[in-house]
Each structure stands twice: as structure tokens, then as C-alpha cells.
Amino acid sequence: MAIRTAVLVPVALLGLVAGAVWWWAVLRLALVPEHAGVLEGAVAAGGWGLSLLPVHVSAARGVTRASRRRRSDGISDPS
């Protein structure tokens, strides 16, 4: 459990920092577009693009022969 916590904390902090940078870029583009540059646009567009990634690209649970195996009573094995 300690290893999981040791990995989870830096990942959560990285996510918070990335989210803060994205919001900074979006708000700067929305509130003061005359001072926003290419960097803000790239960060905002990249963050938006990444937000679509988990919906459209996710690890599929592989269906194996073992998971399609029939039990003796004719019901599919749930695992």
C-alpha cells in the first residue's frame, strides 16, 4: 500500500499542476486575448485534445477463450 501511495502522490500533483496551467491558458485566452500568444493557444488546444482521449482511446478488456468458456450447466463463466 505504501508503494501505491508513493506513486499516487506525484501523479496527483502532476495532474493538479497540468490542470492549473491549462486553466491559466484558457482564462488568459478568454479574458485578455490581445496579450495571449501562441503558447497559451497550444496549451489550451492540447489540454482540450487530451480531455477527449480517455473517452475514445481506452484499454479494452481482452476477451479470451478462457472468458468464453462454458460451464457444465450451459451458463457462461462470469470471469
Coordinates of C-alpha atoms in Angstrom, one line a residue:
M1 CA 0.0 0.0 0.0
A2 CA 2.9 2.3 0.7
I3 CA 4.2 1.9 -2.9
R4 CA 0.8 2.8 -4.3
T5 CA 0.7 6.0 -2.2
A6 CA 4.3 6.8 -3.2
V7 CA 3.3 6.7 -6.8
L8 CA -0.2 8.2 -6.4
V9 CA 1.0 11.5 -4.8
P10 CA 3.4 12.6 -7.5
V11 CA 0.9 11.7 -10.2
A12 CA -1.9 13.6 -8.5
L13 CA 0.4 16.6 -8.1
L14 CA 1.4 16.5 -11.7
G15 CA -2.3 16.4 -12.7
L16 CA -3.1 19.4 -10.5
V17 CA -0.2 21.4 -11.9
A18 CA -1.1 20.5 -15.5
G19 CA -4.7 21.4 -14.8
A20 CA -3.7 24.8 -13.3
V21 CA -1.5 25.5 -16.4
W22 CA -4.4 24.6 -18.7
W23 CA -6.9 26.8 -16.8
W24 CA -4.3 29.7 -16.8
A25 CA -4.0 29.4 -20.6
V26 CA -7.8 29.2 -21.2
L27 CA -8.6 32.1 -18.9
R28 CA -5.8 34.2 -20.5
L29 CA -7.2 33.5 -23.9
A30 CA -10.8 34.3 -22.8
L31 CA -10.1 37.4 -20.7
V32 CA -7.1 39.1 -22.4
P33 CA -6.8 37.7 -25.9
E34 CA -4.8 40.6 -27.1
H35 CA -2.0 39.6 -24.8
A36 CA -2.3 35.9 -25.2
G37 CA 0.2 34.2 -27.5
V38 CA 0.8 31.0 -29.4
L39 CA 1.9 29.2 -26.2
E40 CA -1.4 29.8 -24.5
G41 CA -3.3 28.6 -27.6
A42 CA -1.2 25.5 -27.8
V43 CA -1.6 24.6 -24.2
A44 CA -5.4 25.2 -24.3
A45 CA -5.8 23.2 -27.5
G46 CA -3.6 20.4 -26.3
G47 CA -5.4 20.1 -23.0
W48 CA -8.7 20.0 -24.8
G49 CA -7.5 17.3 -27.1
L50 CA -6.2 15.3 -24.2
S51 CA -9.5 15.6 -22.5
L52 CA -11.1 13.6 -25.4
L53 CA -8.5 10.9 -25.2
P54 CA -9.9 8.8 -22.3
V55 CA -13.3 8.7 -24.0
H56 CA -12.2 7.5 -27.3
V57 CA -9.0 5.6 -26.6
S58 CA -9.2 3.3 -23.7
A59 CA -7.7 -0.1 -22.9
A60 CA -10.2 -2.7 -24.0
R61 CA -10.7 -5.7 -21.8
G62 CA -9.5 -8.6 -23.9
V63 CA -11.9 -11.4 -24.5
T64 CA -10.0 -14.6 -24.3
R65 CA -11.0 -18.2 -24.9
A66 CA -10.9 -18.7 -21.1
S67 CA -13.5 -16.0 -20.5
R68 CA -15.8 -17.5 -23.2
R69 CA -15.6 -21.0 -21.7
R70 CA -18.9 -22.6 -20.9
R71 CA -19.7 -24.1 -17.5
S72 CA -21.2 -27.6 -17.4
D73 CA -24.7 -26.1 -16.8
G74 CA -24.5 -24.1 -20.0
I75 CA -24.1 -20.7 -18.4
S76 CA -21.1 -18.5 -19.5
D77 CA -18.3 -18.2 -16.9
P78 CA -18.6 -14.6 -15.4
S79 CA -14.9 -14.1 -15.2

